[in-house]
Coordinates of C-alpha atoms in Angstrom, one line a residue:
M152 CA -15.6 9.8 13.0
L153 CA -19.1 8.4 12.3
D154 CA -19.6 5.0 10.7
K155 CA -20.7 5.0 7.1
E156 CA -23.6 2.8 6.2
S157 CA -21.3 0.1 4.6
R158 CA -17.7 -0.5 3.9
P159 CA -16.4 -2.8 1.1
T160 CA -15.9 -6.4 2.1
P161 CA -13.5 -8.9 0.5
A162 CA -16.4 -9.9 -1.8
D163 CA -16.6 -6.3 -3.1
I164 CA -12.9 -6.3 -4.1
P165 CA -12.2 -8.3 -7.2
G166 CA -8.8 -9.8 -7.9
Q167 CA -6.8 -7.2 -9.8
K168 CA -3.1 -6.6 -10.6
L169 CA -1.9 -3.1 -11.3
A170 CA 1.6 -2.1 -12.3
Y171 CA 3.8 -0.7 -9.5
P172 CA 3.5 2.1 -8.5
A173 CA -0.3 2.0 -8.8
S174 CA -2.5 5.0 -9.0
Q175 CA -5.4 5.3 -6.6
E176 CA -7.5 6.4 -9.6
D177 CA -7.1 3.0 -11.3
M178 CA -8.3 0.9 -8.3
Y179 CA -11.6 -0.8 -8.0
P180 CA -13.3 0.0 -5.8
K181 CA -11.4 3.2 -5.2
P182 CA -10.2 3.6 -1.6
D183 CA -12.4 5.7 0.7
S184 CA -10.3 8.7 1.6
D185 CA -12.8 11.6 1.3
M186 CA -13.3 12.0 5.1
S187 CA -16.9 12.8 4.4
S188 CA -18.0 11.3 7.8
Y189 CA -15.3 13.1 9.8
R190 CA -16.2 15.9 12.2
A191 CA -13.4 18.4 12.7
A192 CA -12.8 20.5 15.8
D193 CA -9.9 22.9 14.9
K194 CA -7.4 20.5 16.7
L195 CA -4.5 21.6 14.4
L196 CA -5.4 25.2 13.8
G197 CA -2.3 27.2 12.7
K198 CA -0.1 24.1 12.4
V199 CA 2.0 23.0 9.4
A200 CA 2.4 19.3 8.5
L201 CA 4.7 17.5 6.1
I202 CA 3.5 14.1 5.0
T203 CA 5.6 11.6 3.0
G204 CA 3.6 9.4 0.6
G205 CA 0.9 12.0 0.8
D206 CA -0.4 11.7 -2.7
S207 CA -2.7 8.6 -2.1
G208 CA -3.9 6.0 0.3
I209 CA -3.4 6.7 4.0
G210 CA -1.3 9.8 3.3
R211 CA -4.1 11.4 1.3
A212 CA -6.7 10.8 4.0
V213 CA -4.3 12.2 6.6
A214 CA -3.5 15.3 4.5
L215 CA -7.3 16.0 4.2
A216 CA -8.0 15.3 7.9
F217 CA -5.2 17.7 8.9
A218 CA -6.6 20.3 6.6
M219 CA -10.1 19.9 8.0
E220 CA -8.5 20.4 11.5
G221 CA -6.9 23.7 10.4
A222 CA -3.4 22.8 9.3
D223 CA -1.6 23.8 6.1
V224 CA 0.0 20.7 4.5
A225 CA 3.0 19.7 2.4
I226 CA 2.9 16.4 0.7
F227 CA 6.1 14.7 -0.4
F228 CA 5.6 12.0 -3.1
N229 CA 7.6 10.0 -5.6
E230 CA 5.9 9.4 -8.9
H231 CA 2.1 9.9 -9.4
T232 CA 1.6 13.6 -10.1
D233 CA -2.1 13.0 -10.9
D234 CA -2.7 11.5 -7.5
A235 CA -0.8 14.4 -5.9
A236 CA -3.0 16.9 -7.7
V237 CA -6.1 15.2 -6.4
T238 CA -4.8 15.4 -2.9
R239 CA -3.9 19.0 -3.3
G240 CA -7.4 19.8 -4.5
L241 CA -8.9 18.1 -1.5
V242 CA -6.8 20.0 0.9
E243 CA -7.4 23.3 -0.9
S244 CA -11.2 22.6 -0.8
Q245 CA -10.9 23.0 3.0
G246 CA -9.4 26.5 2.5
R247 CA -5.9 25.4 3.5
T248 CA -2.6 25.5 1.5
C249 CA -1.2 22.4 0.0
L250 CA 2.5 22.4 -1.1
V251 CA 3.3 19.5 -3.5
I252 CA 6.9 18.3 -3.4
Q253 CA 8.2 15.5 -5.6
G254 CA 11.3 13.5 -4.7
D255 CA 12.6 10.2 -3.2
V256 CA 12.9 9.6 0.5
R257 CA 15.8 7.3 -0.1
R258 CA 17.9 10.3 -1.0
P259 CA 18.8 12.4 2.1
E260 CA 19.2 15.5 0.0
D261 CA 15.6 15.2 -1.2
C262 CA 14.5 14.8 2.4
R263 CA 16.3 18.0 3.4
R264 CA 14.9 19.8 0.4
A265 CA 11.3 18.8 1.2
V266 CA 11.7 20.1 4.8
E267 CA 13.4 23.3 3.7
E268 CA 10.7 24.0 1.0
T269 CA 8.0 23.4 3.5
V270 CA 9.4 25.8 6.0
A271 CA 10.2 28.4 3.3
Q272 CA 6.7 28.3 1.7
L273 CA 4.5 27.6 4.8
G274 CA 6.5 29.4 7.4
R275 CA 7.1 26.6 9.9
L276 CA 7.0 22.9 10.6
N277 CA 5.1 21.3 13.5
I278 CA 4.2 17.8 12.4
L279 CA 6.2 15.2 10.4
V280 CA 4.3 12.2 9.1
N281 CA 6.6 9.5 7.8
N282 CA 4.3 7.4 5.7
A283 CA 6.0 6.6 2.4
A284 CA 6.5 2.9 2.0
Y285 CA 7.6 0.2 -0.5
Q286 CA 6.7 -3.5 -0.5
M287 CA 6.7 -6.4 -2.9
A288 CA 5.4 -9.8 -2.1
Q289 CA 7.5 -12.9 -2.8
K290 CA 6.2 -16.4 -2.3
R291 CA 9.7 -17.8 -1.6
F292 CA 12.2 -16.1 0.7
E293 CA 15.0 -16.9 -1.8
D294 CA 13.3 -14.8 -4.4
I295 CA 13.8 -11.5 -2.5
S296 CA 16.6 -10.0 -4.5
E297 CA 19.3 -7.8 -3.0
E298 CA 17.8 -4.9 -5.0
Q299 CA 14.4 -5.4 -3.5
F300 CA 15.8 -5.8 0.0
R301 CA 17.7 -2.6 -0.3
R302 CA 14.8 -0.7 -1.8
T303 CA 12.5 -1.9 1.0
L304 CA 14.8 -0.9 3.8
E305 CA 16.0 2.3 2.2
T306 CA 12.4 3.5 1.6
N307 CA 10.8 2.3 4.8
I308 CA 13.4 3.0 7.5
F309 CA 16.3 5.0 6.0
G310 CA 13.8 7.4 4.6
Y311 CA 12.1 7.8 8.0
F312 CA 15.6 8.4 9.6
Y313 CA 16.5 11.0 7.0
M314 CA 13.2 12.9 7.3
A315 CA 13.4 13.0 11.1
Q316 CA 16.9 14.3 11.0
A317 CA 16.0 17.0 8.4
A318 CA 12.9 18.0 10.3
L319 CA 14.3 18.2 13.8
P320 CA 16.0 21.6 13.6
Y321 CA 12.6 23.1 12.9
L322 CA 10.5 21.2 15.5
S323 CA 10.0 22.5 19.0
Q324 CA 8.1 21.7 22.2
E325 CA 4.6 20.2 21.6
D326 CA 5.4 19.3 18.0
A327 CA 5.1 15.7 16.8
I328 CA 6.6 13.0 14.6
I329 CA 4.3 10.2 13.5
N330 CA 5.6 7.1 11.8
T331 CA 3.5 4.6 9.8
G332 CA 4.4 1.1 11.0
S333 CA 2.4 -2.1 10.4
I334 CA 0.8 -4.9 12.2
V335 CA 3.0 -7.2 10.2
G336 CA 6.0 -5.6 11.9
L337 CA 4.6 -7.3 15.1
V338 CA 3.1 -10.6 13.8
G339 CA 5.0 -11.2 10.5
N340 CA 3.8 -12.2 7.1
E341 CA 5.3 -15.0 5.0
L342 CA 4.9 -13.1 1.7
L343 CA 6.5 -9.9 3.0
V344 CA 9.7 -10.9 4.9
D345 CA 11.7 -7.8 4.1
Y346 CA 8.8 -5.5 4.5
C347 CA 8.0 -7.0 8.0
A348 CA 11.7 -6.5 9.0
S349 CA 11.5 -2.8 7.9
K350 CA 8.2 -2.2 9.8
G351 CA 9.6 -3.8 12.9
A352 CA 12.6 -1.5 12.6
I353 CA 10.2 1.5 12.4
H354 CA 8.5 0.4 15.7
A355 CA 11.9 0.2 17.4
F356 CA 13.0 3.5 15.8
T357 CA 9.8 5.2 17.1
K358 CA 10.4 4.1 20.7
A359 CA 14.1 5.0 20.7
L360 CA 13.5 8.4 19.1
A361 CA 10.7 9.1 21.6
L362 CA 13.2 8.5 24.4
S363 CA 15.8 10.7 22.7
L364 CA 13.5 13.6 22.1
G365 CA 11.5 13.4 25.4
E366 CA 13.5 16.1 27.1
R367 CA 12.7 18.5 24.2
K368 CA 9.0 17.6 24.6
I369 CA 8.7 16.5 21.0
R370 CA 6.4 13.5 20.9
V371 CA 7.1 10.5 18.6
N372 CA 4.5 7.8 18.0
A373 CA 3.6 5.3 15.3
V374 CA 0.4 3.9 13.8
A375 CA 0.4 0.2 13.0
P376 CA -2.3 -0.4 10.3
G377 CA -3.7 -3.8 9.5
P378 CA -5.0 -4.6 6.0
V379 CA -6.0 -1.3 4.5
W380 CA -7.1 -0.9 0.9
T381 CA -4.4 1.3 -0.7
P382 CA -2.6 1.4 -4.1
N383 CA 0.2 -0.8 -2.7
I384 CA -2.1 -3.8 -2.4
P385 CA -3.1 -4.4 -6.1
A386 CA 0.4 -3.3 -7.2
T387 CA 2.4 -5.6 -4.9
M388 CA 0.3 -8.6 -3.7
P389 CA -0.6 -11.8 -5.6
I390 CA -3.9 -11.6 -7.3
E391 CA -5.4 -14.3 -5.1
E392 CA -4.5 -12.3 -2.0
V393 CA -6.1 -9.2 -3.5
D394 CA -9.3 -11.2 -4.3
N395 CA -9.7 -12.1 -0.6
F396 CA -8.1 -9.0 0.9
G397 CA -9.0 -8.3 4.5
H398 CA -10.9 -11.6 5.1
E399 CA -8.7 -12.6 8.1
V400 CA -9.5 -9.8 10.5
A401 CA -12.2 -9.9 13.2
L402 CA -14.3 -7.3 11.5
G403 CA -14.2 -9.4 8.3
R404 CA -13.1 -6.6 5.9
P405 CA -10.2 -4.4 5.0
G406 CA -9.8 -0.9 6.5
Q407 CA -10.2 2.2 4.4
P408 CA -7.7 5.1 4.5
E409 CA -10.1 7.5 6.1
E410 CA -10.5 5.1 9.0
L411 CA -6.8 5.5 9.8
A412 CA -6.7 9.3 9.5
P413 CA -8.4 10.2 12.9
V414 CA -5.6 8.3 14.7
Y415 CA -3.0 10.5 13.0
V416 CA -5.0 13.6 14.1
L417 CA -5.0 12.3 17.7
L418 CA -1.2 11.8 17.6
A419 CA -0.6 15.2 16.0
S420 CA -2.8 17.1 18.4
Q421 CA -2.6 18.0 22.1
D422 CA -5.3 15.3 22.7
S423 CA -2.3 12.9 22.9
S424 CA -0.1 15.2 25.0
F425 CA 0.9 12.3 27.3
M426 CA 1.5 9.8 24.5
T427 CA 5.0 9.2 23.1
G428 CA 6.8 6.0 22.1
S429 CA 3.4 4.4 21.4
I430 CA 2.6 2.0 18.6
V431 CA -1.2 2.4 18.0
E432 CA -2.7 -0.6 16.3
V433 CA -5.6 0.1 13.9
T434 CA -6.1 -3.4 12.4
G435 CA -9.8 -4.4 12.4
G436 CA -8.7 -7.2 14.8
K437 CA -5.8 -8.7 12.9
L438 CA -4.0 -10.6 15.6
S439 CA -1.9 -13.0 13.6
S440 CA -0.2 -13.4 10.2
S441 CA -2.9 -15.8 8.9

């Protein structure tokens, strides 16, 4: 991927609060997920990928990058049909098929349905990207309700477990599972205690599942993003954190979804044929929780 001339800095992102779940179309500035600087090389030609949380943010950029590399894509999303339609249009603009499936990863029956519809409509399944996530910041640990704790864990780790179990009967040698972890699952964040716990669980799940599926030659890896400008940020973080978002990393700015997508391409393709159980950090140099 080639560098664009400039990326939004914290000074370019005003404090803003959007209702959860936020639409990417309502954000200012809008996240950069058009992959206009990306140079594809047919790395996923003939493959089929299923991406949870594929309607916006990182999921949208990954769906588009996969399509540019020759894959047909199914996106599994929860609420924003308008965002999903934008993603579908982007994928189809690359001459690839985009199957749009609405449901909830917290429900194992919905996960099974998403996989079965993907295989029925697109003919196969080679790549599962577990990307759907829920977070909600709380300044005091005591304010994390049981309802929030359950929703966070059920979305972020139960959903990954359900999707992997549903997909596994259709995956074979050289296929891949890619999980979206987070740098906060490694270094913590005082505003996101339950979310950090769920992301740490994803990292451990990734390593254990990689060992479990190694004999079958199915690779399992995770991407650990740092601060990335996605709809979850203005919808779940205090306005003062949004106003200064991404300031703490070495590069001095938040990441954009399209800067994450090439790593998912790497992990989905045979370029990473000797990678499994890896947690790949893409953080802009975020090395602590401060």
